[in-house]
Amino acid sequence: MEHIFSLLPDFLSAVRRTGNFIRQENGKVTLGQIEQKSLNNLVSYVDKTAEKMLVQDLGPLLPEAVFLTEEQTVRQLDGDLRWIIDPLDGTTNFLHGIPLFSISVALARKGKIVIGIVYDIMQDAMYHACLGKGAFCNGQPIHVSKQKDMGQALLVTGFPYGKNESILKKYIDVFSHLTIHTRGVRRLGSAAIDLAYVAQGRFDGFYEYGLNAWDVAAGTLIVREAGGRVTDFRLGGDFVFGAELIASNHHLHFELQTTIKDVFLK
Ligand code: 2AM
Ligand code: CA
C-alpha cells in the first residue's frame, strides 16, 4: 500500500493536467456537440476526452489496476485494484457556464476505497485523501465542521433523476422538513464537490439518492478521512454502489439519518 501512496504526486499531476484541459474548454462547447445519454443526462467531447486523458496518464503508473469509468471509453473490468472515475462531475453546470464541476478519481483495493481525489476545477482546489492518512485541500489538512445544532446547520443535496414521482415526492418531503429545521439546504450540482465541501467544513451534511459509484467513491473517503461519517440511509456501509448516501460531520449524522429514514423509507 505504501508503494501505491508514494505515487500520489503522479496521480495528482494526472488529475491536474485533465483539469487544465476542462478549464480550457469551458464555454467552448456548442449545442450541436452535446449528446443526451438519457433523460437530463448530458455528455460532450469534453467528458470523453478528459476520461481518455486520465486513463492514459493513470494506466501506466499502476499497470495492474483496471478501470470503472462513467463514459466507458476504456474496457470496464473488475479487479483487486480498480480506478473508479468520473472525468467530469457536474456536466450540466459545465455546459451552462456555472463554475461548479469537478474530476472525481478513486482507487479501490479489494473493494475498499484507499485513495480519493476530487479536483474543484474553477476554484483550483485539489482535495485528496489516502486511507488512514487524513484529508487535504491543496496540501493543507482539512476537517469536518464541529456543528452540533441541526438548527444552525447548512446542508447540501441533489435531487433524484428520472421520472419516479413517488421517490421525488418523498425527496421533497425530506427537503421541506430540513429546510424548516436547518439554516438551509443547497443544491450545487456536483456530488463530488458537495462531499469535498463537507470534508472541509463548509457544509455540515450531504444526502442524495440515485448516485453512481463514480460520483461518490473519492469524496466519501475524503469526508471520512476529514473526520466525518458516511452511511447509506439505513446507517449501513453500502454507500458507494448502493445509491443511497448520507455524509456528515459525525455529530449530526444520526439526526439527519432519522429524518431521511422516517420520510424516505416509510
Ligand atoms: P454528472 O455531472 O457526472 O452526471 C448532481 O446531483 C449529481 O448527479 C452529479 O454528481 C451528477 O453527475 C449526477 N447526475 C447528473 N445527471 C444524472 C442522471 N441523469 N442520473 C444520475 N446522476 C446524474
Ligand atoms: Ca460525469
CSV table of C-alpha atoms and ligand atoms in Angstrom, one decimal:
chain,number,residue,atom,x,y,z
A,1,MET,CA,0.0,0.0,0.0
A,2,GLU,CA,2.8,2.4,0.8
A,3,HIS,CA,4.1,1.9,-2.7
A,4,ILE,CA,0.7,3.0,-4.0
A,5,PHE,CA,0.6,6.0,-1.7
A,6,SER,CA,4.1,7.0,-2.8
A,7,LEU,CA,2.7,7.5,-6.3
A,8,LEU,CA,0.2,10.1,-5.1
A,9,PRO,CA,2.1,13.2,-6.6
A,10,ASP,CA,1.9,11.5,-10.0
A,11,PHE,CA,-1.8,10.8,-9.6
A,12,LEU,CA,-2.5,14.4,-8.6
A,13,SER,CA,-0.5,15.6,-11.6
A,14,ALA,CA,-2.6,13.5,-13.9
A,15,VAL,CA,-5.8,14.9,-12.5
A,16,ARG,CA,-4.5,18.5,-12.7
A,17,ARG,CA,-3.5,18.1,-16.4
A,18,THR,CA,-7.0,16.9,-17.2
A,19,GLY,CA,-8.5,19.7,-15.1
A,20,ASN,CA,-6.5,22.2,-17.1
A,21,PHE,CA,-8.0,20.8,-20.3
A,22,ILE,CA,-11.5,21.0,-18.9
A,23,ARG,CA,-11.0,24.6,-17.8
A,24,GLN,CA,-9.6,25.5,-21.3
A,25,GLU,CA,-12.8,24.1,-22.9
A,26,ASN,CA,-15.1,25.9,-20.5
A,27,GLY,CA,-17.6,28.0,-22.6
A,28,LYS,CA,-16.5,26.4,-25.9
A,29,VAL,CA,-19.0,23.5,-26.2
A,30,THR,CA,-21.7,24.3,-28.8
A,31,LEU,CA,-25.2,22.9,-28.7
A,32,GLY,CA,-24.5,20.5,-31.5
A,33,GLN,CA,-21.7,18.9,-29.5
A,34,ILE,CA,-24.0,18.0,-26.6
A,35,GLU,CA,-25.5,14.5,-26.5
A,36,GLN,CA,-28.2,13.3,-24.2
A,37,LYS,CA,-27.3,9.8,-22.8
A,38,SER,CA,-30.7,9.5,-21.0
A,39,LEU,CA,-33.2,12.0,-19.6
A,40,ASN,CA,-31.2,15.1,-18.5
A,41,ASN,CA,-28.0,13.1,-18.6
A,42,LEU,CA,-25.7,15.1,-20.8
A,43,VAL,CA,-22.2,14.4,-22.2
A,44,SER,CA,-19.9,16.1,-24.7
A,45,TYR,CA,-16.4,15.5,-26.2
A,46,VAL,CA,-15.0,17.2,-23.1
A,47,ASP,CA,-16.2,14.4,-20.7
A,48,LYS,CA,-14.9,11.8,-23.1
A,49,THR,CA,-11.5,13.4,-23.9
A,50,ALA,CA,-11.0,14.1,-20.1
A,51,GLU,CA,-11.6,10.4,-19.4
A,52,LYS,CA,-9.2,9.3,-22.1
A,53,MET,CA,-6.5,11.6,-20.7
A,54,LEU,CA,-6.9,10.2,-17.2
A,55,VAL,CA,-6.8,6.6,-18.4
A,56,GLN,CA,-3.7,7.4,-20.5
A,57,ASP,CA,-1.9,9.0,-17.5
A,58,LEU,CA,-3.0,6.8,-14.7
A,59,GLY,CA,-2.8,3.5,-16.5
A,60,PRO,CA,1.0,3.2,-16.8
A,61,LEU,CA,1.5,4.4,-13.2
A,62,LEU,CA,-0.3,1.3,-11.9
A,63,PRO,CA,-0.3,-1.3,-14.7
A,64,GLU,CA,-2.2,-3.9,-12.6
A,65,ALA,CA,-5.2,-1.6,-12.0
A,66,VAL,CA,-8.4,-1.8,-14.1
A,67,PHE,CA,-11.0,0.9,-14.7
A,68,LEU,CA,-14.6,1.7,-13.9
A,69,THR,CA,-15.4,5.0,-15.7
A,70,GLU,CA,-18.6,6.9,-16.3
A,71,GLU,CA,-18.1,7.4,-20.1
A,72,GLN,CA,-16.7,3.9,-20.7
A,73,THR,CA,-14.1,4.9,-23.1
A,74,VAL,CA,-11.9,2.1,-21.8
A,75,ARG,CA,-12.6,-1.6,-21.1
A,76,GLN,CA,-14.6,-1.8,-17.9
A,77,LEU,CA,-13.2,-4.6,-15.7
A,78,ASP,CA,-13.4,-5.8,-12.1
A,79,GLY,CA,-10.2,-6.4,-10.3
A,80,ASP,CA,-8.3,-6.2,-7.0
A,81,LEU,CA,-7.0,-2.8,-7.8
A,82,ARG,CA,-9.6,-0.6,-9.6
A,83,TRP,CA,-9.8,3.1,-10.5
A,84,ILE,CA,-13.4,4.5,-10.2
A,85,ILE,CA,-13.5,7.7,-12.2
A,86,ASP,CA,-15.9,10.4,-13.1
A,87,PRO,CA,-13.9,12.6,-15.6
A,88,LEU,CA,-16.4,15.5,-15.2
A,89,ASP,CA,-18.8,15.6,-12.3
A,90,GLY,CA,-21.3,18.4,-12.8
A,91,THR,CA,-21.6,18.2,-16.6
A,92,THR,CA,-24.8,20.2,-16.6
A,93,ASN,CA,-23.2,23.0,-14.7
A,94,PHE,CA,-20.2,22.9,-17.1
A,95,LEU,CA,-22.4,23.1,-20.1
A,96,HIS,CA,-24.3,26.1,-18.7
A,97,GLY,CA,-21.2,28.0,-17.6
A,98,ILE,CA,-21.8,27.5,-13.9
A,99,PRO,CA,-18.3,27.2,-12.4
A,100,LEU,CA,-19.1,24.2,-10.2
A,101,PHE,CA,-17.7,21.0,-11.8
A,102,SER,CA,-15.0,18.6,-10.8
A,103,ILE,CA,-13.0,15.5,-11.5
A,104,SER,CA,-13.5,12.5,-9.2
A,105,VAL,CA,-10.9,9.8,-9.1
A,106,ALA,CA,-10.8,7.0,-6.6
A,107,LEU,CA,-8.7,3.9,-6.2
A,108,ALA,CA,-10.2,0.8,-4.7
A,109,ARG,CA,-8.2,-2.1,-3.4
A,110,LYS,CA,-10.2,-5.3,-2.9
A,111,GLY,CA,-13.4,-3.3,-3.0
A,112,LYS,CA,-12.2,-0.7,-0.4
A,113,ILE,CA,-11.5,2.9,-1.4
A,114,VAL,CA,-7.9,3.6,-0.5
A,115,ILE,CA,-7.3,6.9,-2.4
A,116,GLY,CA,-9.8,9.7,-3.2
A,117,ILE,CA,-9.1,12.7,-5.3
A,118,VAL,CA,-11.6,15.5,-6.1
A,119,TYR,CA,-10.4,18.5,-8.2
A,120,ASP,CA,-12.7,21.5,-7.9
A,121,ILE,CA,-11.5,22.8,-11.3
A,122,MET,CA,-12.6,26.5,-11.4
A,123,GLN,CA,-11.6,27.1,-7.7
A,124,ASP,CA,-8.3,25.3,-8.4
A,125,ALA,CA,-8.8,23.3,-5.2
A,126,MET,CA,-7.3,19.8,-5.2
A,127,TYR,CA,-8.8,17.6,-2.4
A,128,HIS,CA,-7.2,14.2,-1.6
A,129,ALA,CA,-7.2,11.5,1.0
A,130,CYS,CA,-5.2,8.3,1.4
A,131,LEU,CA,-6.8,5.7,3.7
A,132,GLY,CA,-5.6,6.3,7.3
A,133,LYS,CA,-3.6,9.5,6.4
A,134,GLY,CA,-6.1,12.3,6.7
A,135,ALA,CA,-7.7,14.6,4.2
A,136,PHE,CA,-6.2,17.6,2.4
A,137,CYS,CA,-7.0,20.6,0.2
A,138,ASN,CA,-4.1,21.9,-1.8
A,139,GLY,CA,-1.8,20.1,0.6
A,140,GLN,CA,-3.3,21.6,3.8
A,141,PRO,CA,-5.2,19.3,6.3
A,142,ILE,CA,-9.0,19.7,6.3
A,143,HIS,CA,-11.6,18.8,8.9
A,144,VAL,CA,-15.3,18.5,9.0
A,145,SER,CA,-17.3,21.1,10.9
A,146,LYS,CA,-17.9,21.0,14.7
A,147,GLN,CA,-21.6,21.9,14.4
A,148,LYS,CA,-23.8,20.0,16.8
A,149,ASP,CA,-27.0,22.0,16.4
A,150,MET,CA,-29.2,21.0,13.4
A,151,GLY,CA,-30.9,24.4,13.6
A,152,GLN,CA,-27.6,26.1,12.7
A,153,ALA,CA,-26.5,23.5,10.1
A,154,LEU,CA,-26.1,24.2,6.4
A,155,LEU,CA,-26.8,21.1,4.3
A,156,VAL,CA,-26.4,20.2,0.6
A,157,THR,CA,-28.2,17.7,-1.6
A,158,GLY,CA,-29.0,16.8,-5.2
A,159,PHE,CA,-32.5,15.9,-6.5
A,160,PRO,CA,-33.1,12.4,-7.8
A,161,TYR,CA,-33.1,12.0,-11.6
A,162,GLY,CA,-35.6,10.1,-13.7
A,163,LYS,CA,-39.4,10.3,-13.5
A,164,ASN,CA,-40.2,8.2,-10.5
A,165,GLU,CA,-42.8,10.5,-8.9
A,166,SER,CA,-43.2,8.6,-5.6
A,167,ILE,CA,-39.4,8.9,-4.9
A,168,LEU,CA,-39.4,12.6,-5.9
A,169,LYS,CA,-42.4,13.3,-3.6
A,170,LYS,CA,-40.6,11.7,-0.6
A,171,TYR,CA,-37.5,13.6,-1.5
A,172,ILE,CA,-39.4,16.9,-1.5
A,173,ASP,CA,-40.9,16.0,1.9
A,174,VAL,CA,-37.4,15.5,3.3
A,175,PHE,CA,-36.2,18.7,1.7
A,176,SER,CA,-39.1,20.6,3.1
A,177,HIS,CA,-38.6,19.3,6.6
A,178,LEU,CA,-34.9,20.0,6.6
A,179,THR,CA,-35.4,23.5,5.1
A,180,ILE,CA,-37.5,24.4,8.1
A,181,HIS,CA,-35.3,22.8,10.7
A,182,THR,CA,-31.8,23.9,9.5
A,183,ARG,CA,-30.1,27.0,8.3
A,184,GLY,CA,-30.8,25.9,4.7
A,185,VAL,CA,-30.3,23.3,2.1
A,186,ARG,CA,-28.2,24.0,-1.0
A,187,ARG,CA,-28.2,22.2,-4.4
A,188,LEU,CA,-24.9,22.7,-6.2
A,189,GLY,CA,-25.0,20.0,-9.0
A,190,SER,CA,-21.7,18.2,-8.4
A,191,ALA,CA,-21.9,15.4,-5.8
A,192,ALA,CA,-18.1,15.2,-5.7
A,193,ILE,CA,-17.8,18.9,-4.8
A,194,ASP,CA,-20.6,18.5,-2.2
A,195,LEU,CA,-18.6,15.8,-0.4
A,196,ALA,CA,-15.4,17.8,-0.6
A,197,TYR,CA,-17.1,20.8,1.0
A,198,VAL,CA,-18.5,18.6,3.8
A,199,ALA,CA,-14.9,17.4,4.4
A,200,GLN,CA,-13.7,21.0,4.5
A,201,GLY,CA,-16.5,22.0,7.0
A,202,ARG,CA,-18.3,24.3,4.6
A,203,PHE,CA,-21.4,22.2,4.8
A,204,ASP,CA,-22.4,20.2,7.8
A,205,GLY,CA,-24.1,17.4,5.9
A,206,PHE,CA,-25.0,16.0,2.5
A,207,TYR,CA,-27.5,13.4,1.3
A,208,GLU,CA,-28.6,12.2,-2.1
A,209,TYR,CA,-30.3,9.2,-3.7
A,210,GLY,CA,-29.6,7.5,-7.0
A,211,LEU,CA,-26.0,8.5,-7.5
A,212,ASN,CA,-23.4,6.3,-9.2
A,213,ALA,CA,-20.2,4.9,-7.7
A,214,TRP,CA,-18.0,7.3,-9.8
A,215,ASP,CA,-19.8,10.3,-8.4
A,216,VAL,CA,-19.1,9.5,-4.7
A,217,ALA,CA,-16.2,6.9,-4.4
A,218,ALA,CA,-13.5,9.6,-4.0
A,219,GLY,CA,-15.5,12.1,-2.0
A,220,THR,CA,-16.6,9.6,0.6
A,221,LEU,CA,-13.1,8.7,1.6
A,222,ILE,CA,-12.2,12.4,1.8
A,223,VAL,CA,-15.1,13.0,4.2
A,224,ARG,CA,-14.2,10.1,6.4
A,225,GLU,CA,-10.5,11.0,6.5
A,226,ALA,CA,-11.6,14.5,7.4
A,227,GLY,CA,-13.3,13.1,10.5
A,228,GLY,CA,-16.8,12.8,9.0
A,229,ARG,CA,-19.2,9.9,8.8
A,230,VAL,CA,-20.7,8.3,5.7
A,231,THR,CA,-23.5,5.7,5.6
A,232,ASP,CA,-26.4,4.6,3.5
A,233,PHE,CA,-30.0,5.6,4.5
A,234,ARG,CA,-30.1,2.7,7.0
A,235,LEU,CA,-26.8,3.6,8.6
A,236,GLY,CA,-25.2,0.7,6.8
A,237,GLY,CA,-22.0,0.7,4.7
A,238,ASP,CA,-23.5,0.3,1.2
A,239,PHE,CA,-23.0,3.9,0.1
A,240,VAL,CA,-20.6,3.7,-2.9
A,241,PHE,CA,-22.5,1.2,-5.0
A,242,GLY,CA,-25.8,1.4,-3.1
A,243,ALA,CA,-27.2,4.7,-4.5
A,244,GLU,CA,-28.1,6.0,-1.0
A,245,LEU,CA,-25.8,8.3,0.7
A,246,ILE,CA,-25.6,10.5,3.8
A,247,ALA,CA,-22.4,12.2,4.7
A,248,SER,CA,-22.0,14.4,7.7
A,249,ASN,CA,-19.7,16.0,10.3
A,250,HIS,CA,-20.4,13.0,12.5
A,251,HIS,CA,-22.3,15.0,15.2
A,252,LEU,CA,-25.4,15.5,13.1
A,253,HIS,CA,-25.4,12.1,11.4
A,254,PHE,CA,-28.0,10.3,13.5
A,255,GLU,CA,-30.4,13.2,13.4
A,256,LEU,CA,-30.1,13.6,9.7
A,257,GLN,CA,-30.4,9.9,9.1
A,258,THR,CA,-33.5,9.7,11.3
A,259,THR,CA,-35.3,12.4,9.3
A,260,ILE,CA,-34.4,10.8,6.0
A,261,LYS,CA,-35.3,7.3,7.2
A,262,ASP,CA,-38.6,8.5,8.7
A,263,VAL,CA,-39.8,10.1,5.5
A,264,PHE,CA,-37.9,8.2,2.8
A,265,LEU,CA,-38.1,4.7,4.0
A,266,LYS,CA,-41.7,4.7,5.3
B,1,2AM,P1,-22.6,14.1,-13.6
B,1,2AM,O1,-22.5,15.5,-13.8
B,1,2AM,O2,-21.2,13.4,-13.7
B,1,2AM,O3,-23.6,13.4,-14.5
B,1,2AM,C1,-25.8,16.1,-9.1
B,1,2AM,O4,-26.7,16.0,-8.1
B,1,2AM,C2,-25.1,14.8,-9.3
B,1,2AM,O5,-25.9,13.9,-10.1
B,1,2AM,C3,-23.8,15.0,-10.1
B,1,2AM,O6,-22.8,14.2,-9.5
B,1,2AM,C4,-24.1,14.4,-11.5
B,1,2AM,O7,-23.0,13.8,-12.1
B,1,2AM,C5,-25.2,13.4,-11.2
B,1,2AM,N1,-26.1,13.3,-12.3
B,1,2AM,C6,-26.4,14.1,-13.3
B,1,2AM,N2,-27.3,13.7,-14.1
B,1,2AM,C7,-27.7,12.4,-13.7
B,1,2AM,C8,-28.6,11.4,-14.1
B,1,2AM,N3,-29.4,11.6,-15.2
B,1,2AM,N4,-28.6,10.3,-13.4
B,1,2AM,C9,-27.8,10.1,-12.3
B,1,2AM,N5,-27.0,11.0,-11.8
B,1,2AM,C10,-26.9,12.2,-12.5
B,2,CA,CA,-19.7,12.8,-15.2
